[in-house]
Amino acid sequence: DTTVKQNPRYKLARVGKPVNLICSQTMNHDTMYWYQKKPNQAPKLLLFYYDKILNREADTFEKFQSSRPNNSFCSLYIGSAGLEYSAMYLCASSRDRRANYAEQFFGPGTRLTVL
Amino acid sequence: AQSVTQPDARVTVSEGASLQLRCKYSSSVTPYLFWYVQYPRQGLQLLLKYYSGDPVVQGVNGFEAEFSKSNSSFHLRKASVHWSDSAVYFCAVSIGGGNYKPTFGKGTSLVVHP
């Protein structure tokens, strides 16, 4: 099974409330990524886990948190949602982050709307 | 740092016509290059990838891409498109050195008229 699953597919949140998005894969990939995708913009890397090590991008460091309780699952956590967080959130995994040629496998995304 | 430009936000072609989707990249070193496709309500899927060797690389479903170092380009081509090729196509670039963080372009939406 080469699929990456994301839950929920659609999420409605209120301004100031927390949001937790879930991603899972059963390919035993050691690296999992979270991207934010807004209309007419490129997917923007937010953070990635290499095994148990979390790497967050500098410009979004304080806005997003993540956890990876085991190899298969990875969450994206927003402590206090703002209107600017409305976007599609894409989860991806790859076999080995150190393999520069590694293919990424993407989930279908979670569309977050903040009101 | 690397960057990717896909100059065409939307391309419309008729079924059976040839196709070229453009991708320009900027990188201080020879990058790893990728094309991904996203069909409606699905995740991005790899079409093809390139790092070295023959500058024309073959992918799935009849797609190919040509790397040009002199033009800093990695254009995607298909000889004859089908209506099912309608999707969003993303070009991505990554540099080596153990820092595998692909940078994506904004994507090109391909509409194929039957």
mmCIF file of N, CA and C in Angstrom, chain A residues 4-101:
data_model
loop_
_atom_site.group_PDB
_atom_site.id
_atom_site.type_symbol
_atom_site.label_atom_id
_atom_site.label_comp_id
_atom_site.label_asym_id
_atom_site.label_seq_id
_atom_site.Cartn_x
_atom_site.Cartn_y
_atom_site.Cartn_z
ATOM 1 N N VAL A 4 -0.793 7.574 1.309
ATOM 2 C CA VAL A 4 -0.676 8.386 2.507
ATOM 3 C C VAL A 4 -2.078 8.887 2.826
ATOM 4 N N LYS A 5 -2.487 8.682 4.046
ATOM 5 C CA LYS A 5 -3.851 9.062 4.444
ATOM 6 C C LYS A 5 -3.820 10.313 5.303
ATOM 7 N N GLN A 6 -4.833 11.146 5.111
ATOM 8 C CA GLN A 6 -4.949 12.350 5.907
ATOM 9 C C GLN A 6 -6.356 12.469 6.461
ATOM 10 N N ASN A 7 -6.443 12.848 7.726
ATOM 11 C CA ASN A 7 -7.737 13.049 8.377
ATOM 12 C C ASN A 7 -7.725 14.335 9.192
ATOM 13 N N PRO A 8 -8.835 15.063 9.184
ATOM 14 C CA PRO A 8 -9.968 14.877 8.270
ATOM 15 C C PRO A 8 -9.647 15.419 6.882
ATOM 16 N N ARG A 9 -10.515 15.229 5.924
ATOM 17 C CA ARG A 9 -10.315 15.821 4.595
ATOM 18 C C ARG A 9 -10.700 17.289 4.598
ATOM 19 N N TYR A 10 -11.679 17.638 5.430
ATOM 20 C CA TYR A 10 -12.117 19.028 5.557
ATOM 21 C C TYR A 10 -12.217 19.360 7.044
ATOM 22 N N LYS A 11 -11.740 20.569 7.381
ATOM 23 C CA LYS A 11 -11.770 20.992 8.771
ATOM 24 C C LYS A 11 -12.184 22.440 8.850
ATOM 25 N N LEU A 12 -13.176 22.692 9.691
ATOM 26 C CA LEU A 12 -13.632 24.053 9.934
ATOM 27 C C LEU A 12 -13.202 24.421 11.350
ATOM 28 N N ALA A 13 -12.567 25.556 11.502
ATOM 29 C CA ALA A 13 -12.090 25.964 12.814
ATOM 30 C C ALA A 13 -12.435 27.426 13.068
ATOM 31 N N ARG A 14 -12.545 27.764 14.345
ATOM 32 C CA ARG A 14 -12.805 29.143 14.737
ATOM 33 C C ARG A 14 -11.491 29.847 15.037
ATOM 34 N N VAL A 15 -11.462 31.131 14.774
ATOM 35 C CA VAL A 15 -10.284 31.933 15.091
ATOM 36 C C VAL A 15 -9.962 31.792 16.572
ATOM 37 N N GLY A 16 -8.690 31.555 16.840
ATOM 38 C CA GLY A 16 -8.236 31.441 18.214
ATOM 39 C C GLY A 16 -8.292 30.041 18.784
ATOM 40 N N LYS A 17 -8.921 29.118 18.071
ATOM 41 C CA LYS A 17 -9.044 27.748 18.563
ATOM 42 C C LYS A 17 -7.917 26.876 18.009
ATOM 43 N N PRO A 18 -7.597 25.783 18.710
ATOM 44 C CA PRO A 18 -6.543 24.899 18.212
ATOM 45 C C PRO A 18 -7.053 23.990 17.097
ATOM 46 N N VAL A 19 -6.096 23.525 16.292
ATOM 47 C CA VAL A 19 -6.399 22.615 15.185
ATOM 48 C C VAL A 19 -5.365 21.499 15.189
ATOM 49 N N ASN A 20 -5.825 20.285 14.996
ATOM 50 C CA ASN A 20 -4.911 19.144 14.932
ATOM 51 C C ASN A 20 -5.235 18.311 13.690
ATOM 52 N N LEU A 21 -4.261 18.176 12.812
ATOM 53 C CA LEU A 21 -4.440 17.400 11.588
ATOM 54 C C LEU A 21 -3.581 16.141 11.680
ATOM 55 N N ILE A 22 -4.101 15.050 11.093
ATOM 56 C CA ILE A 22 -3.441 13.753 11.228
ATOM 57 C C ILE A 22 -3.030 13.209 9.860
ATOM 58 N N CYS A 23 -1.887 12.568 9.841
ATOM 59 C CA CYS A 23 -1.382 11.925 8.626
ATOM 60 C C CYS A 23 -0.848 10.540 8.985
ATOM 61 N N SER A 24 -1.051 9.582 8.099
ATOM 62 C CA SER A 24 -0.507 8.248 8.351
ATOM 63 C C SER A 24 -0.036 7.608 7.063
ATOM 64 N N GLN A 25 0.979 6.746 7.195
ATOM 65 C CA GLN A 25 1.485 5.967 6.071
ATOM 66 C C GLN A 25 1.975 4.620 6.597
ATOM 67 N N THR A 26 1.842 3.596 5.748
ATOM 68 C CA THR A 26 2.237 2.249 6.163
ATOM 69 C C THR A 26 3.390 1.725 5.323
ATOM 70 N N MET A 27 4.166 2.626 4.728
ATOM 71 C CA MET A 27 5.285 2.237 3.876
ATOM 72 C C MET A 27 6.594 2.170 4.648
ATOM 73 N N ASN A 28 6.526 2.407 5.953
ATOM 74 C CA ASN A 28 7.720 2.396 6.797
ATOM 75 C C ASN A 28 8.730 3.465 6.357
ATOM 76 N N HIS A 29 8.219 4.573 5.869
ATOM 77 C CA HIS A 29 9.098 5.669 5.465
ATOM 78 C C HIS A 29 9.635 6.387 6.679
ATOM 79 N N ASP A 30 10.908 6.767 6.627
ATOM 80 C CA ASP A 30 11.486 7.394 7.810
ATOM 81 C C ASP A 30 11.273 8.900 7.845
ATOM 82 N N THR A 31 10.815 9.486 6.749
ATOM 83 C CA THR A 31 10.643 10.935 6.715
ATOM 84 C C THR A 31 9.201 11.294 6.365
ATOM 85 N N MET A 32 8.645 12.212 7.136
ATOM 86 C CA MET A 32 7.298 12.705 6.869
ATOM 87 C C MET A 32 7.322 14.229 6.864
ATOM 88 N N TYR A 33 6.589 14.815 5.915
ATOM 89 C CA TYR A 33 6.601 16.255 5.672
ATOM 90 C C TYR A 33 5.189 16.822 5.803
ATOM 91 N N TRP A 34 5.147 18.099 6.157
ATOM 92 C CA TRP A 34 3.900 18.862 6.086
ATOM 93 C C TRP A 34 4.139 20.107 5.237
ATOM 94 N N TYR A 35 3.224 20.307 4.270
ATOM 95 C CA TYR A 35 3.249 21.485 3.411
ATOM 96 C C TYR A 35 1.936 22.253 3.589
ATOM 97 N N GLN A 36 2.006 23.550 3.363
ATOM 98 C CA GLN A 36 0.812 24.394 3.282
ATOM 99 C C GLN A 36 0.653 24.854 1.845
ATOM 100 N N LYS A 37 -0.553 24.719 1.313
ATOM 101 C CA LYS A 37 -0.793 25.093 -0.077
ATOM 102 C C LYS A 37 -1.977 26.057 -0.127
ATOM 103 N N LYS A 38 -1.707 27.269 -0.614
ATOM 104 C CA LYS A 38 -2.778 28.244 -0.823
ATOM 105 C C LYS A 38 -3.000 28.417 -2.313
ATOM 106 N N PRO A 39 -4.180 28.857 -2.723
ATOM 107 C CA PRO A 39 -4.478 28.998 -4.156
ATOM 108 C C PRO A 39 -3.438 29.865 -4.857
ATOM 109 N N ASN A 40 -3.021 29.402 -6.034
ATOM 110 C CA ASN A 40 -2.071 30.140 -6.880
ATOM 111 C C ASN A 40 -0.702 30.329 -6.220
ATOM 112 N N GLN A 41 -0.417 29.498 -5.234
ATOM 113 C CA GLN A 41 0.897 29.527 -4.613
ATOM 114 C C GLN A 41 1.504 28.129 -4.638
ATOM 115 N N ALA A 42 2.813 28.077 -4.544
ATOM 116 C CA ALA A 42 3.495 26.790 -4.482
ATOM 117 C C ALA A 42 3.299 26.150 -3.113
ATOM 118 N N PRO A 43 3.302 24.826 -3.040
ATOM 119 C CA PRO A 43 3.315 24.187 -1.720
ATOM 120 C C PRO A 43 4.508 24.690 -0.920
ATOM 121 N N LYS A 44 4.240 25.062 0.312
ATOM 122 C CA LYS A 44 5.286 25.641 1.169
ATOM 123 C C LYS A 44 5.608 24.642 2.275
ATOM 124 N N LEU A 45 6.861 24.227 2.346
ATOM 125 C CA LEU A 45 7.271 23.290 3.394
ATOM 126 C C LEU A 45 7.194 23.966 4.754
ATOM 127 N N LEU A 46 6.477 23.318 5.683
ATOM 128 C CA LEU A 46 6.361 23.839 7.044
ATOM 129 C C LEU A 46 7.362 23.163 7.980
ATOM 130 N N LEU A 47 7.425 21.860 7.896
ATOM 131 C CA LEU A 47 8.292 21.092 8.780
ATOM 132 C C LEU A 47 8.402 19.664 8.248
ATOM 133 N N PHE A 48 9.382 18.938 8.769
ATOM 134 C CA PHE A 48 9.466 17.519 8.454
ATOM 135 C C PHE A 48 10.102 16.770 9.616
ATOM 136 N N TYR A 49 9.747 15.507 9.717
ATOM 137 C CA TYR A 49 10.338 14.599 10.688
ATOM 138 C C TYR A 49 11.264 13.646 9.948
ATOM 139 N N TYR A 50 12.503 13.577 10.375
ATOM 140 C CA TYR A 50 13.380 12.508 9.936
ATOM 141 C C TYR A 50 13.514 11.566 11.119
ATOM 142 N N ASP A 51 12.879 10.418 11.002
ATOM 143 C CA ASP A 51 12.780 9.484 12.129
ATOM 144 C C ASP A 51 12.088 10.221 13.280
ATOM 145 N N LYS A 52 12.756 10.440 14.401
ATOM 146 C CA LYS A 52 12.119 11.121 15.530
ATOM 147 C C LYS A 52 12.561 12.571 15.650
ATOM 148 N N ILE A 53 13.330 13.050 14.679
ATOM 149 C CA ILE A 53 13.878 14.410 14.748
ATOM 150 C C ILE A 53 13.001 15.362 13.949
ATOM 151 N N LEU A 54 12.509 16.389 14.641
ATOM 152 C CA LEU A 54 11.645 17.377 14.005
ATOM 153 C C LEU A 54 12.484 18.550 13.509
ATOM 154 N N ASN A 55 12.241 18.930 12.245
ATOM 155 C CA ASN A 55 12.880 20.100 11.661
ATOM 156 C C ASN A 55 11.791 21.063 11.216
ATOM 157 N N ARG A 56 11.761 22.262 11.773
ATOM 158 C CA ARG A 56 10.761 23.252 11.380
ATOM 159 C C ARG A 56 11.431 24.361 10.595
ATOM 160 N N GLU A 57 10.752 24.820 9.542
ATOM 161 C CA GLU A 57 11.277 25.906 8.747
ATOM 162 C C GLU A 57 11.313 27.185 9.570
ATOM 163 N N ALA A 58 12.334 28.001 9.321
ATOM 164 C CA ALA A 58 12.581 29.168 10.163
ATOM 165 C C ALA A 58 11.419 30.161 10.149
ATOM 166 N N ASP A 59 10.799 30.353 8.978
ATOM 167 C CA ASP A 59 9.777 31.396 8.894
ATOM 168 C C ASP A 59 8.412 30.953 9.432
ATOM 169 N N THR A 60 8.269 29.682 9.762
ATOM 170 C CA THR A 60 6.996 29.210 10.327
ATOM 171 C C THR A 60 7.215 28.507 11.652
ATOM 172 N N PHE A 61 8.398 28.737 12.217
ATOM 173 C CA PHE A 61 8.808 27.990 13.402
ATOM 174 C C PHE A 61 7.816 28.099 14.532
ATOM 175 N N GLU A 62 7.311 29.294 14.769
ATOM 176 C CA GLU A 62 6.466 29.494 15.953
ATOM 177 C C GLU A 62 4.993 29.222 15.680
ATOM 178 N N LYS A 63 4.640 28.988 14.428
ATOM 179 C CA LYS A 63 3.228 28.875 14.084
ATOM 180 C C LYS A 63 2.723 27.436 14.099
ATOM 181 N N PHE A 64 3.606 26.491 13.886
ATOM 182 C CA PHE A 64 3.187 25.105 13.763
ATOM 183 C C PHE A 64 4.028 24.207 14.659
ATOM 184 N N GLN A 65 3.343 23.213 15.200
ATOM 185 C CA GLN A 65 4.013 22.199 15.999
ATOM 186 C C GLN A 65 3.618 20.846 15.409
ATOM 187 N N SER A 66 4.383 19.831 15.761
ATOM 188 C CA SER A 66 4.098 18.511 15.206
ATOM 189 C C SER A 66 4.531 17.449 16.198
ATOM 190 N N SER A 67 3.962 16.278 16.058
ATOM 191 C CA SER A 67 4.418 15.134 16.840
ATOM 192 C C SER A 67 4.375 13.892 15.966
ATOM 193 N N ARG A 68 5.218 12.942 16.322
ATOM 194 C CA ARG A 68 5.277 11.685 15.577
ATOM 195 C C ARG A 68 5.408 10.562 16.597
ATOM 196 N N PRO A 69 4.290 10.079 17.088
ATOM 197 C CA PRO A 69 4.330 9.073 18.153
ATOM 198 C C PRO A 69 4.913 7.733 17.713
ATOM 199 N N ASN A 70 4.817 7.442 16.435
ATOM 200 C CA ASN A 70 5.446 6.233 15.893
ATOM 201 C C ASN A 70 5.764 6.472 14.431
ATOM 202 N N ASN A 71 6.359 5.489 13.780
ATOM 203 C CA ASN A 71 6.821 5.674 12.404
ATOM 204 C C ASN A 71 5.684 5.996 11.448
ATOM 205 N N SER A 72 4.478 5.519 11.741
ATOM 206 C CA SER A 72 3.379 5.612 10.782
ATOM 207 C C SER A 72 2.585 6.908 10.856
ATOM 208 N N PHE A 73 2.572 7.553 12.003
ATOM 209 C CA PHE A 73 1.694 8.697 12.208
ATOM 210 C C PHE A 73 2.470 9.992 12.412
ATOM 211 N N CYS A 74 1.862 11.077 11.932
ATOM 212 C CA CYS A 74 2.447 12.392 12.144
ATOM 213 C C CYS A 74 1.298 13.395 12.210
ATOM 214 N N SER A 75 1.349 14.287 13.153
ATOM 215 C CA SER A 75 0.296 15.292 13.297
ATOM 216 C C SER A 75 0.858 16.681 13.038
ATOM 217 N N LEU A 76 -0.040 17.583 12.679
ATOM 218 C CA LEU A 76 0.290 19.000 12.556
ATOM 219 C C LEU A 76 -0.633 19.751 13.496
ATOM 220 N N TYR A 77 -0.062 20.547 14.358
ATOM 221 C CA TYR A 77 -0.838 21.225 15.395
ATOM 222 C C TYR A 77 -0.683 22.736 15.282
ATOM 223 N N ILE A 78 -1.847 23.389 15.286
ATOM 224 C CA ILE A 78 -1.898 24.857 15.321
ATOM 225 C C ILE A 78 -2.509 25.241 16.667
ATOM 226 N N GLY A 79 -1.779 25.994 17.462
ATOM 227 C CA GLY A 79 -2.250 26.287 18.809
ATOM 228 C C GLY A 79 -3.425 27.262 18.847
ATOM 229 N N SER A 80 -3.371 28.251 17.959
ATOM 230 C CA SER A 80 -4.409 29.269 17.916
ATOM 231 C C SER A 80 -4.583 29.693 16.456
ATOM 232 N N ALA A 81 -5.637 29.190 15.851
ATOM 233 C CA ALA A 81 -5.803 29.410 14.406
ATOM 234 C C ALA A 81 -6.162 30.866 14.104
ATOM 235 N N GLY A 82 -5.553 31.380 13.061
ATOM 236 C CA GLY A 82 -5.912 32.697 12.549
ATOM 237 C C GLY A 82 -6.455 32.555 11.140
ATOM 238 N N LEU A 83 -7.050 33.610 10.629
ATOM 239 C CA LEU A 83 -7.633 33.550 9.287
ATOM 240 C C LEU A 83 -6.588 33.162 8.238
ATOM 241 N N GLU A 84 -5.343 33.570 8.480
ATOM 242 C CA GLU A 84 -4.277 33.303 7.508
ATOM 243 C C GLU A 84 -3.893 31.822 7.429
ATOM 244 N N TYR A 85 -4.417 31.018 8.339
ATOM 245 C CA TYR A 85 -4.112 29.589 8.311
ATOM 246 C C TYR A 85 -5.035 28.813 7.356
ATOM 247 N N SER A 86 -6.053 29.481 6.853
ATOM 248 C CA SER A 86 -6.936 28.809 5.892
ATOM 249 C C SER A 86 -6.132 28.415 4.663
ATOM 250 N N ALA A 87 -6.098 27.129 4.373
ATOM 251 C CA ALA A 87 -5.266 26.607 3.286
ATOM 252 C C ALA A 87 -5.508 25.107 3.160
ATOM 253 N N MET A 88 -4.883 24.515 2.148
ATOM 254 C CA MET A 88 -4.817 23.064 2.039
ATOM 255 C C MET A 88 -3.515 22.626 2.688
ATOM 256 N N TYR A 89 -3.581 21.616 3.526
ATOM 257 C CA TYR A 89 -2.386 21.091 4.184
ATOM 258 C C TYR A 89 -2.082 19.712 3.620
ATOM 259 N N LEU A 90 -0.879 19.590 3.072
ATOM 260 C CA LEU A 90 -0.463 18.360 2.413
ATOM 261 C C LEU A 90 0.562 17.636 3.262
ATOM 262 N N CYS A 91 0.342 16.363 3.435
ATOM 263 C CA CYS A 91 1.308 15.511 4.126
ATOM 264 C C CYS A 91 2.004 14.645 3.086
ATOM 265 N N ALA A 92 3.283 14.418 3.270
ATOM 266 C CA ALA A 92 4.033 13.562 2.352
ATOM 267 C C ALA A 92 5.018 12.718 3.138
ATOM 268 N N SER A 93 5.438 11.637 2.544
ATOM 269 C CA SER A 93 6.473 10.810 3.163
ATOM 270 C C SER A 93 7.472 10.394 2.098
ATOM 271 N N SER A 94 8.675 10.080 2.540
ATOM 272 C CA SER A 94 9.682 9.558 1.622
ATOM 273 C C SER A 94 10.540 8.534 2.356
ATOM 274 N N ARG A 95 11.181 7.694 1.545
ATOM 275 C CA ARG A 95 11.890 6.557 2.098
ATOM 276 C C ARG A 95 13.078 6.969 2.939
ATOM 277 N N ASP A 96 13.793 7.975 2.477
ATOM 278 C CA ASP A 96 15.032 8.359 3.167
ATOM 279 C C ASP A 96 15.354 9.795 2.828
ATOM 280 N N ARG A 97 15.283 10.665 3.780
ATOM 281 C CA ARG A 97 15.531 12.088 3.535
ATOM 282 C C ARG A 97 16.941 12.317 3.005
ATOM 283 N N ARG A 98 17.851 11.443 3.397
ATOM 284 C CA ARG A 98 19.224 11.646 2.958
ATOM 285 C C ARG A 98 19.408 11.238 1.497
ATOM 286 N N ALA A 99 18.451 10.490 0.983
ATOM 287 C CA ALA A 99 18.511 10.115 -0.429
ATOM 288 C C ALA A 99 17.901 11.243 -1.233
ATOM 289 N N ASN A 100 18.746 12.041 -1.824
ATOM 290 C CA ASN A 100 18.276 13.267 -2.472
ATOM 291 C C ASN A 100 17.352 13.016 -3.635
ATOM 292 N N TYR A 101 17.351 11.820 -4.084
ATOM 293 C CA TYR A 101 16.559 11.457 -5.241
ATOM 294 C C TYR A 101 15.238 10.808 -4.860
#
